Coordinates of C-alpha atoms in Angstrom, one line a residue:
Chain A
M1 CA 156.9 300.3 189.5
K2 CA 157.2 300.2 185.7
I3 CA 159.5 297.2 185.0
L4 CA 159.1 297.2 181.2
E5 CA 158.0 300.0 178.9
A6 CA 157.5 300.5 175.2
V7 CA 157.8 304.1 174.1
N8 CA 156.2 304.9 170.7
V9 CA 157.4 301.7 169.0
Y10 CA 156.9 301.0 165.3
K11 CA 157.6 297.8 163.4
Y12 CA 156.9 297.6 159.6
F13 CA 157.7 294.4 157.7
P14 CA 158.6 295.1 154.0
I15 CA 156.9 292.7 151.7
D16 CA 158.6 293.6 148.4
I17 CA 162.3 293.8 147.7
F18 CA 162.2 297.6 147.3
G19 CA 160.6 298.1 150.7
R20 CA 157.8 300.2 149.3
K21 CA 155.0 298.0 150.5
K22 CA 155.1 297.4 154.2
I23 CA 152.9 295.5 156.7
R24 CA 152.4 297.9 159.6
A25 CA 152.4 295.3 162.3
V26 CA 153.0 297.7 165.2
D27 CA 152.2 301.3 164.4
G28 CA 153.1 303.6 167.2
I29 CA 152.4 301.9 170.5
S30 CA 153.3 303.0 174.0
L31 CA 152.6 300.9 177.0
H32 CA 154.1 299.8 180.3
V33 CA 154.2 296.7 182.4
A34 CA 154.2 297.1 186.1
S35 CA 156.3 294.8 188.4
S36 CA 154.6 291.5 189.3
E37 CA 151.4 292.3 187.4
T38 CA 149.9 290.3 184.5
L39 CA 149.3 292.5 181.5
A40 CA 147.1 290.9 178.8
I41 CA 147.4 291.9 175.2
V42 CA 144.3 291.0 173.2
G43 CA 143.1 291.3 169.7
E44 CA 142.3 289.3 166.6
S45 CA 144.9 287.3 164.7
G46 CA 146.9 289.7 162.7
S47 CA 146.4 292.7 165.0
G48 CA 150.1 292.8 165.7
K49 CA 149.9 291.4 169.3
T50 CA 152.5 288.7 168.7
T51 CA 154.9 291.2 167.0
L52 CA 154.5 293.5 170.0
G53 CA 155.3 290.6 172.4
R54 CA 158.4 289.8 170.4
I55 CA 159.5 293.5 170.5
L56 CA 159.0 293.5 174.3
S57 CA 161.2 290.4 174.6
G58 CA 163.9 291.9 172.4
L59 CA 163.6 289.2 169.7
V60 CA 162.4 291.8 167.2
K61 CA 164.1 295.2 167.0
P62 CA 161.5 298.0 166.6
D63 CA 162.1 300.3 163.6
K64 CA 161.4 303.3 165.7
G65 CA 160.9 303.9 169.4
K66 CA 162.5 302.1 172.3
I67 CA 162.0 299.5 175.0
L68 CA 162.9 300.5 178.5
Y69 CA 163.8 297.9 181.2
K70 CA 163.6 299.4 184.6
G71 CA 163.8 302.9 183.1
S72 CA 166.9 302.4 181.0
S73 CA 166.7 301.6 177.3
F74 CA 168.2 298.3 176.2
N75 CA 169.3 296.8 173.0
G76 CA 169.4 293.0 172.5
F77 CA 169.0 290.6 175.3
H78 CA 169.7 290.9 179.0
G79 CA 168.2 287.5 180.0
K80 CA 165.6 288.9 182.4
V81 CA 162.9 288.6 179.8
Q82 CA 162.0 285.0 178.8
M83 CA 159.2 283.7 176.7
V84 CA 156.8 280.8 176.5
F85 CA 155.7 280.1 173.0
Q86 CA 152.4 279.1 171.5
N87 CA 153.4 275.9 169.7
P88 CA 154.9 273.3 172.1
D89 CA 156.1 271.3 169.1
S90 CA 158.4 274.0 167.9
S91 CA 159.6 275.4 171.2
L92 CA 161.8 272.5 172.2
D93 CA 164.8 271.3 170.2
P94 CA 163.8 267.8 168.9
S95 CA 167.4 266.5 169.3
W96 CA 167.9 267.6 172.9
Q97 CA 166.9 265.8 176.1
T98 CA 164.9 267.6 178.8
Y99 CA 168.0 267.8 181.0
D100 CA 169.9 269.7 178.3
I101 CA 166.9 271.9 177.4
V102 CA 166.4 273.1 181.0
S103 CA 170.1 273.3 182.0
E104 CA 170.9 275.4 178.9
A105 CA 169.1 278.2 180.6
M106 CA 171.3 278.0 183.7
N107 CA 174.7 279.5 184.0
N108 CA 177.5 277.1 184.4
R109 CA 177.8 277.4 188.1
R110 CA 174.2 276.5 188.7
K111 CA 174.0 273.8 186.1
S112 CA 173.5 270.5 187.9
L113 CA 171.2 267.5 188.0
D114 CA 169.8 268.7 191.3
S115 CA 168.9 272.2 190.1
V116 CA 167.4 270.9 186.9
A117 CA 165.3 268.4 189.0
E118 CA 164.3 271.2 191.3
V119 CA 163.0 273.3 188.4
L120 CA 161.2 270.4 186.9
E121 CA 159.6 269.8 190.3
L122 CA 158.4 273.4 190.3
V123 CA 156.6 272.9 187.0
G124 CA 155.1 269.6 188.2
L125 CA 157.3 267.1 186.4
N126 CA 159.0 264.1 187.9
P127 CA 162.9 264.2 187.8
A128 CA 162.7 261.0 185.7
Y129 CA 161.7 263.3 182.8
I130 CA 165.3 264.5 182.3
T131 CA 166.0 261.6 180.0
K132 CA 163.1 262.3 177.6
Y133 CA 163.2 263.7 174.2
P134 CA 160.5 266.2 173.1
H135 CA 158.8 263.6 170.8
E136 CA 158.3 261.4 173.9
L137 CA 156.3 264.2 175.7
S138 CA 152.7 265.1 175.4
G139 CA 151.7 268.6 174.5
G140 CA 151.1 269.7 178.1
E141 CA 154.4 268.1 179.2
K142 CA 156.2 269.9 176.4
Q143 CA 154.7 273.2 177.6
R144 CA 155.8 272.4 181.2
V145 CA 159.4 271.8 180.0
A146 CA 159.2 275.1 178.0
I147 CA 158.0 276.9 181.2
A148 CA 160.8 275.1 183.1
R149 CA 163.4 276.5 180.6
A150 CA 162.0 280.0 181.0
I151 CA 162.1 280.0 184.8
A152 CA 165.5 278.2 184.9
A153 CA 166.9 281.5 183.5
E154 CA 165.7 283.3 186.6
P155 CA 163.8 285.9 184.7
E156 CA 161.8 288.8 186.0
I157 CA 159.4 289.0 183.1
I158 CA 157.9 286.1 181.2
I159 CA 156.1 286.8 177.9
L160 CA 153.4 284.2 177.4
D161 CA 152.5 284.1 173.7
E162 CA 149.2 282.2 173.7
P163 CA 150.7 279.6 176.1
V164 CA 147.7 277.3 176.1
S165 CA 146.0 277.9 172.8
A166 CA 147.6 274.9 171.2
L167 CA 146.8 272.5 174.1
D168 CA 143.9 270.2 174.7
A169 CA 141.1 271.8 176.6
S170 CA 141.6 269.5 179.5
I171 CA 145.2 270.5 179.9
R172 CA 144.7 274.3 179.6
A173 CA 143.5 274.8 183.1
Q174 CA 146.4 272.9 184.6
I175 CA 149.0 274.9 182.7
L176 CA 147.2 278.2 183.6
N177 CA 147.1 277.3 187.3
L178 CA 150.8 276.3 187.1
L179 CA 151.6 279.7 185.7
L180 CA 149.6 281.5 188.4
D181 CA 151.2 279.4 191.2
L182 CA 154.7 280.2 189.8
Q183 CA 153.8 283.9 189.8
E184 CA 152.6 283.8 193.4
K185 CA 155.8 281.9 194.5
K186 CA 158.4 283.8 192.5
G187 CA 156.7 287.2 191.8
Y188 CA 157.1 287.0 188.0
T189 CA 155.7 289.7 185.8
Y190 CA 153.6 288.3 183.0
V191 CA 152.7 289.7 179.6
L192 CA 150.0 287.4 178.4
I193 CA 149.2 287.5 174.7
D194 CA 145.9 285.8 174.1
H195 CA 142.7 286.0 172.1
D196 CA 140.6 284.1 174.6
L197 CA 138.8 286.8 176.7
G198 CA 137.8 284.2 179.3
R199 CA 141.4 283.5 180.2
V200 CA 142.3 287.2 180.1
W201 CA 139.4 288.0 182.5
H202 CA 140.5 285.3 184.9
I203 CA 144.3 285.9 184.9
S204 CA 145.2 289.4 184.0
D205 CA 145.3 292.6 186.1
R206 CA 145.4 295.0 183.2
V207 CA 144.5 294.6 179.6
V208 CA 145.6 296.2 176.3
V209 CA 143.2 295.9 173.4
M210 CA 145.0 296.1 170.0
Y211 CA 143.4 296.6 166.6
A212 CA 145.4 296.7 163.4
G213 CA 148.7 297.6 165.0
K214 CA 147.3 300.2 167.4
V215 CA 146.2 300.3 171.0
V216 CA 142.5 301.1 171.1
E217 CA 141.8 300.6 174.7
E218 CA 143.8 300.0 177.9
G219 CA 143.0 299.7 181.5
K220 CA 142.3 297.5 184.5
T221 CA 140.8 294.3 183.4
E222 CA 137.8 294.6 185.6
E223 CA 137.1 298.1 184.4
V224 CA 137.6 297.4 180.7
F225 CA 135.5 294.3 180.8
Q226 CA 132.7 295.7 182.9
D227 CA 132.6 299.2 181.3
P228 CA 134.1 298.9 177.8
K229 CA 134.5 302.2 176.0
H230 CA 135.7 301.2 172.5
P231 CA 133.3 299.7 170.0
Y232 CA 135.9 297.1 169.1
T233 CA 136.3 296.0 172.7
I234 CA 132.5 295.8 172.9
M235 CA 132.4 293.7 169.8
L236 CA 135.1 291.3 171.1
L237 CA 133.2 291.0 174.4
S238 CA 129.9 290.4 172.7
A239 CA 131.4 287.7 170.6
S240 CA 133.1 285.8 173.4
T241 CA 131.5 282.5 174.5
S242 CA 133.4 282.6 177.8
N243 CA 131.9 283.3 181.1
I244 CA 132.7 287.0 181.3
P245 CA 130.6 290.1 181.9
K246 CA 128.3 290.9 178.9
P247 CA 128.5 294.4 177.6
K248 CA 125.5 296.7 177.9
I249 CA 125.2 297.1 174.2
N250 CA 125.6 294.3 171.8
V251 CA 127.9 294.9 168.8
S252 CA 128.0 291.9 166.5
I253 CA 131.1 291.0 164.6
Q254 CA 131.1 292.2 161.0
G255 CA 133.7 292.5 158.3
E256 CA 137.3 291.6 158.6
L257 CA 140.6 293.1 159.8
P258 CA 141.6 295.8 157.2
S259 CA 144.8 295.5 155.2
L260 CA 147.8 296.4 157.3
I261 CA 149.6 297.5 154.1
N262 CA 147.0 300.2 153.3
P263 CA 145.2 300.9 156.5
P264 CA 142.0 303.0 156.3
S265 CA 142.4 306.7 156.9
G266 CA 141.5 308.1 160.2
C267 CA 140.3 305.6 162.7
R268 CA 141.3 302.1 161.6
F269 CA 138.2 300.5 163.0
R270 CA 135.8 302.8 161.1
T271 CA 135.3 300.3 158.3
R272 CA 133.7 297.9 160.7
C273 CA 132.3 300.3 163.2
P274 CA 128.5 300.7 163.4
F275 CA 129.0 304.1 165.1
A276 CA 131.4 305.6 162.6
Q277 CA 131.0 309.3 161.8
E278 CA 132.4 311.5 159.1
K279 CA 135.1 312.7 161.6
C280 CA 136.4 309.2 162.0
K281 CA 137.4 309.1 158.3
V282 CA 139.4 312.3 158.5
E283 CA 141.2 312.3 161.8
E284 CA 142.6 309.5 163.9
P285 CA 141.2 309.5 167.4
Q286 CA 144.0 309.6 170.1
L287 CA 144.0 307.7 173.4
Y288 CA 142.5 309.7 176.2
N289 CA 141.8 308.9 179.8
V290 CA 138.2 308.1 180.8
S291 CA 139.3 307.4 184.3
R292 CA 142.7 307.4 186.1
E293 CA 143.9 304.1 184.5
H294 CA 141.5 303.6 181.7
E295 CA 142.3 304.9 178.2
V296 CA 140.4 304.7 175.0
A297 CA 140.8 306.0 171.4
C298 CA 137.3 306.7 170.2
Y299 CA 135.2 309.8 169.5
N300 CA 132.0 308.2 170.6
Q301 CA 131.2 307.9 174.3
F302 CA 129.5 304.8 175.6
Chain B
M1 CA 166.2 262.2 197.0
I2 CA 167.2 261.8 193.4
R3 CA 169.4 258.9 192.6
K4 CA 171.9 261.0 190.7
E5 CA 174.1 258.2 189.2
T6 CA 171.1 256.2 188.1
L7 CA 169.6 259.2 186.4
L8 CA 172.8 260.1 184.6
K9 CA 173.2 256.5 183.4
E10 CA 169.6 256.4 182.3
M11 CA 170.1 259.6 180.3
N12 CA 173.1 258.1 178.4
E13 CA 171.3 254.9 177.8
H14 CA 168.2 256.7 176.6
R15 CA 170.4 258.6 174.1
K16 CA 171.6 255.2 172.8
T17 CA 168.0 253.9 172.3
I18 CA 167.5 256.6 169.6
R19 CA 170.5 255.3 167.7
V20 CA 169.3 251.8 168.0
A21 CA 165.9 252.8 166.8
T22 CA 167.4 254.5 163.8
W23 CA 169.4 251.5 163.0
K24 CA 166.3 249.3 163.3
A25 CA 164.4 251.6 160.9
F26 CA 167.2 251.5 158.4
K27 CA 167.5 247.7 158.7
R28 CA 163.9 247.3 157.8
N29 CA 164.7 248.4 154.2
K30 CA 166.5 245.3 152.9
I31 CA 167.6 246.8 149.6
S32 CA 169.4 249.7 151.3
L33 CA 170.9 247.2 153.8
L34 CA 172.2 245.3 150.8
S35 CA 173.6 248.5 149.3
L36 CA 175.5 249.2 152.5
I37 CA 177.0 245.7 152.4
V38 CA 178.1 246.2 148.8
I39 CA 179.7 249.5 149.6
L40 CA 181.4 248.2 152.7
S41 CA 182.8 245.1 150.9
V42 CA 184.1 247.1 148.0
S43 CA 185.7 249.6 150.4
A44 CA 187.2 246.8 152.5
L45 CA 188.6 245.1 149.3
S46 CA 190.1 248.4 148.2
T47 CA 191.9 249.0 151.5
V48 CA 192.8 245.9 153.5
G49 CA 192.1 243.7 150.5
I50 CA 195.2 245.0 148.8
V51 CA 197.2 242.5 150.8
Y52 CA 195.3 239.7 149.2
S53 CA 195.7 241.1 145.7
P54 CA 196.5 238.0 143.6
Y55 CA 198.9 239.7 141.1
N56 CA 201.0 242.8 140.9
P57 CA 198.5 245.3 139.2
Y58 CA 201.3 247.1 137.3
Q59 CA 203.2 244.0 136.1
P60 CA 202.6 243.4 132.3
N61 CA 202.6 239.8 131.1
F62 CA 202.5 239.9 127.3
S63 CA 202.1 236.1 126.8
G64 CA 198.8 236.2 128.8
A65 CA 197.2 239.4 127.3
L66 CA 193.4 239.8 126.9
M67 CA 192.6 236.4 128.5
P68 CA 188.9 236.0 129.3
P69 CA 187.9 235.3 132.9
S70 CA 189.3 232.0 134.1
L71 CA 190.3 230.3 137.4
A72 CA 193.8 231.8 137.2
H73 CA 192.5 235.3 136.4
P74 CA 188.9 235.5 137.8
L75 CA 188.1 238.7 135.8
G76 CA 190.5 238.2 132.9
T77 CA 193.5 240.2 131.9
D78 CA 193.9 243.4 129.9
W79 CA 195.9 244.1 126.7
L80 CA 199.2 244.2 128.6
G81 CA 198.3 240.9 130.4
R82 CA 197.7 242.7 133.8
D83 CA 195.2 240.9 136.1
I84 CA 192.0 243.0 136.0
L85 CA 190.9 241.9 139.5
S86 CA 194.2 243.0 141.0
R87 CA 194.0 246.3 139.1
L88 CA 190.4 246.9 140.4
I89 CA 191.5 246.2 143.9
A90 CA 194.4 248.6 143.6
G91 CA 192.3 251.3 141.8
G92 CA 189.6 251.4 144.5
K93 CA 191.6 253.7 146.7
Y94 CA 191.9 256.2 143.9
T95 CA 188.3 256.1 142.6
L96 CA 186.5 255.7 146.0
G97 CA 189.2 257.5 148.1
L98 CA 189.3 260.6 145.8
A99 CA 185.5 260.9 145.6
F100 CA 185.3 260.5 149.4
V101 CA 187.9 263.0 150.3
A102 CA 186.8 265.5 147.7
I103 CA 183.1 265.3 148.7
L104 CA 184.0 265.5 152.3
I105 CA 186.1 268.7 151.8
G106 CA 183.4 270.2 149.6
A107 CA 180.6 269.2 152.0
T108 CA 182.4 270.5 155.1
I109 CA 183.2 273.9 153.6
G110 CA 179.7 274.2 151.9
T111 CA 177.9 273.2 155.1
F112 CA 179.7 275.9 157.2
L113 CA 179.0 278.6 154.5
G114 CA 175.4 277.5 154.3
L115 CA 175.0 277.6 158.1
A116 CA 176.5 281.0 158.3
S117 CA 174.4 282.5 155.5
G118 CA 171.3 280.7 156.8
Y119 CA 171.7 282.0 160.3
Y120 CA 173.0 285.5 159.8
L121 CA 171.2 286.3 156.5
G122 CA 171.9 290.0 155.9
L123 CA 174.9 291.0 153.8
V124 CA 177.1 288.0 154.7
G125 CA 174.4 285.6 153.7
T126 CA 173.6 287.4 150.5
I127 CA 177.2 287.5 149.4
I128 CA 177.7 283.7 150.2
Q129 CA 174.5 282.8 148.3
R130 CA 175.2 285.0 145.2
V131 CA 178.8 283.8 144.9
S132 CA 177.5 280.2 145.3
E133 CA 175.1 280.8 142.5
I134 CA 177.9 282.0 140.2
F135 CA 179.9 278.9 140.9
L136 CA 176.9 276.7 140.5
I137 CA 176.6 277.4 136.8
L138 CA 180.2 276.3 136.1
P139 CA 180.1 272.7 134.9
T140 CA 182.3 270.2 136.8
L141 CA 184.0 269.1 133.6
I142 CA 185.0 272.6 132.6
I143 CA 186.5 273.2 136.0
A144 CA 188.3 269.9 135.8
A145 CA 189.8 270.8 132.4
L146 CA 190.9 274.2 133.9
F147 CA 192.7 272.5 136.8
A148 CA 194.2 269.9 134.5
A149 CA 195.6 272.6 132.3
V150 CA 196.9 274.7 135.2
L151 CA 198.1 272.0 137.6
G152 CA 198.5 269.1 135.2
T153 CA 196.5 265.9 135.4
G154 CA 196.8 264.0 138.7
L155 CA 195.3 263.5 142.1
L156 CA 195.3 267.1 143.2
S157 CA 193.5 268.5 140.2
T158 CA 190.9 265.8 140.2
L159 CA 190.4 266.4 143.9
L160 CA 189.9 270.1 143.4
A161 CA 187.7 269.6 140.3
I162 CA 185.3 267.6 142.4
A163 CA 185.5 269.4 145.7
I164 CA 185.0 273.0 144.4
P165 CA 181.7 272.5 142.5
T166 CA 180.4 270.6 145.5
I167 CA 180.8 273.6 147.8
P168 CA 178.0 275.8 146.4
V169 CA 175.6 272.8 146.2
Y170 CA 176.0 272.3 150.0
A171 CA 176.0 276.0 150.6
K172 CA 172.6 276.3 149.0
L173 CA 171.2 273.1 150.4
V174 CA 172.2 273.9 154.0
H175 CA 171.2 277.5 153.7
S176 CA 167.6 276.5 152.8
A177 CA 167.5 273.8 155.5
A178 CA 168.9 276.3 158.1
L179 CA 166.3 278.9 157.1
R180 CA 163.6 276.5 158.0
V181 CA 165.1 275.7 161.4
R182 CA 166.2 279.3 162.4
N183 CA 162.7 280.4 162.8
E184 CA 161.7 277.6 165.1
D185 CA 160.8 278.8 168.6
Y186 CA 163.7 276.9 170.3
V187 CA 166.2 279.0 168.3
E188 CA 164.4 282.1 169.6
A189 CA 164.4 280.7 173.1
A190 CA 168.2 280.2 172.8
R191 CA 168.6 283.8 171.6
L192 CA 166.6 285.0 174.7
L193 CA 169.2 283.1 176.8
K194 CA 171.9 285.3 175.3
K195 CA 173.5 282.5 173.4
S196 CA 175.9 283.5 170.6
G197 CA 175.4 283.0 166.9
P198 CA 178.0 280.2 166.5
Y199 CA 176.7 278.4 169.6
I200 CA 173.2 278.4 168.2
M201 CA 174.4 277.4 164.7
F202 CA 176.3 274.4 166.0
N203 CA 174.1 273.3 168.9
H204 CA 170.6 273.9 167.6
I205 CA 170.6 274.3 163.9
L206 CA 173.3 271.8 162.7
P207 CA 172.0 268.8 164.7
N208 CA 168.6 269.3 163.3
I209 CA 169.7 269.5 159.6
L210 CA 172.5 267.0 159.8
H211 CA 170.3 264.3 158.3
V212 CA 169.9 266.4 155.2
V213 CA 173.7 266.7 154.9
I214 CA 174.3 263.0 155.5
V215 CA 171.7 262.0 152.9
Q216 CA 173.0 264.5 150.4
T217 CA 176.6 263.3 151.0
T218 CA 175.6 259.7 150.3
Y219 CA 174.0 260.7 147.0
Y220 CA 177.0 262.9 146.2
M221 CA 179.4 260.0 146.8
G222 CA 177.8 258.3 143.9
T223 CA 178.1 261.4 141.8
G224 CA 181.7 261.9 142.9
I225 CA 182.7 258.4 141.9
L226 CA 181.0 259.0 138.5
T227 CA 182.9 262.2 138.1
V228 CA 186.3 260.7 139.1
S229 CA 185.7 257.9 136.6
A230 CA 184.5 260.3 133.9
L231 CA 187.6 262.5 134.3
G232 CA 189.7 259.3 134.1
F233 CA 187.9 258.2 131.0
L234 CA 188.5 261.5 129.3
G235 CA 192.1 261.6 130.3
L236 CA 191.6 264.6 132.5
G237 CA 191.7 262.6 135.7
V238 CA 194.2 260.3 137.3
P239 CA 196.6 259.3 134.4
S240 CA 197.4 255.7 133.5
P241 CA 199.0 253.4 134.4
T242 CA 197.3 254.1 137.7
P243 CA 194.4 251.7 137.8
E244 CA 191.7 254.3 138.6
W245 CA 188.5 252.6 137.4
G246 CA 187.4 255.3 134.9
T247 CA 191.0 255.5 133.5
M248 CA 190.8 251.6 133.1
V249 CA 187.6 252.0 131.1
G250 CA 189.0 254.8 129.0
D251 CA 192.3 253.0 128.3
A252 CA 190.5 249.9 127.2
K253 CA 187.9 251.5 124.9
D254 CA 189.7 250.3 121.8
Y255 CA 188.9 246.7 122.8
I256 CA 185.1 247.3 123.4
F257 CA 184.1 245.2 120.4
S258 CA 186.8 242.6 120.3
Y259 CA 187.2 242.0 124.1
P260 CA 184.2 243.7 125.7
F261 CA 185.0 242.3 129.2
V262 CA 188.1 244.5 129.5
V263 CA 185.8 247.6 129.3
F264 CA 182.7 246.2 130.9
I265 CA 184.1 244.7 134.1
P266 CA 185.4 248.0 135.5
G267 CA 182.4 249.8 134.0
I268 CA 179.9 247.5 135.7
L269 CA 181.8 247.9 139.0
I270 CA 181.5 251.7 138.8
A271 CA 177.8 251.4 138.0
V272 CA 177.1 249.0 140.9
V273 CA 178.9 251.2 143.4
V274 CA 177.1 254.4 142.2
V275 CA 173.7 252.7 142.3
A276 CA 174.5 251.3 145.8
F277 CA 175.2 254.8 147.1
N278 CA 172.0 256.2 145.6
I279 CA 169.9 253.4 147.2
L280 CA 171.7 253.8 150.5
G281 CA 170.9 257.5 150.4
D282 CA 167.1 256.7 150.0
G283 CA 167.3 254.3 153.0
L284 CA 169.2 256.9 155.2
R285 CA 166.7 259.6 154.3
E286 CA 163.9 257.5 155.7
A287 CA 165.8 256.3 158.8
L288 CA 167.4 259.6 159.8
D289 CA 164.6 262.2 159.5
P290 CA 163.9 263.3 163.1
K291 CA 160.4 264.3 162.1
L292 CA 159.7 260.6 161.5
R293 CA 161.1 259.6 164.8
R294 CA 157.8 259.6 166.6
L295 CA 156.6 256.9 164.2
L296 CA 159.2 254.4 165.4

């Protein structure tokens, strides 16, 4: 069942006061998230994946297109989508104690010391933590409190915006396991925004690869990782140091993300693509199905 | 299970430890502690001290005019033989009180405007900021002269002349501070929890920029006192015979060469209080910044 859907969404950020120059952060994206699955969105920094996550959460209104929650379009917030942010230092109000942070997410009837302690227990924190201010917590503990706040709101979907990137390597596995446990217990749907392909490989059911504001490949994680169809996906996989399947051909990273103000004509990846043809300059390749659930936007076939 | 009462008690006690730590950090800076003592003593003298005023501040005594400081008159007497110490004690509530009330009114209104424009941005925010900028270019003294002309000199026009130019200063200051906080992830998290704009403004943004407001208000108290005195000196403020400190300096300026103490004593007092507020502001800035809390 599709629980969350993005239908042809656009988000341009104007960078001059007249609105003539715009950063095309999200440039016509459609995707869906199925109930209780983990959908990963991967791409380089600046590919628009964070903006897409914020559009899915409702924090950013798309310029065009709509977001459907269980099939009906919504505007603003309905409380069923919560978010865990990348930077644990900025995600907790420094003047609030843990009790207040977690209980803020509960409605008044449920707000009590017991229910806050219960949620803290779920994220692996002792009830004694309710007295602590954020500056008294370590990075991993802060992220646990942020997760506690998200689940205290009784959400269905949690958007994880690089939830462990800012943490110490030794803490990352703990937090990821915690998130997986919670999903198993409560059946949450996750949208994981991450650039680390190792984590995406281990956690996600499906993966969306973004490049310069567009989706270039989408499909079951296993299928996309083991049989990547887009040269950009192949490039990302070749470059990863994580323990993931190595692609059949090796495409080394070259060049940088093009300007999102004046993106290249045709295929946006052609400026870095070793397989670019004349056609790629003229016409933009559209997503097509290579198998039932595997889509790619490229003229070449690998 | 959880010991409910103990935990609740611990939470409140823990909240107190932050206050204690802030006080300790403030206390470490001896000069700002001294400034606080100076300000508190002058304020105490101007309020409860009135009871101990040695003479009637308005009662002339022509036989004892322009007496230099002595045991009977610790700070001397003015050209009408009025005891300068008694006049300073009586005048404190005008100089300090007016500055305090005016800055408080200006700061409160300005802070609300700045919060609203910093959180909502858009048309409301733009209008608030542009109007603030227009008011910002009007000098305090011109506004004071305007109010003096329209309402006559007195408490009310001095109050307005100081409060109104203060509003846009706070509106701009709080606006930029609020802009920094509104993009923090905890504000976004609160929006995802369907919290209203005013709720977020007062519960998440204001507490995290309050230290900016408090420090600015301390500095502005000094400026406010200076402005009250300047208006009094120019004859645009509280009129004589009210012993407002600036008015006392202004009225006594003819004696500056022959009997300098009549001018300098209230003048020095104004300077000391203004400097004390500025130093106190520096001390508070260091002690209150929540970003520095982790260093305690």
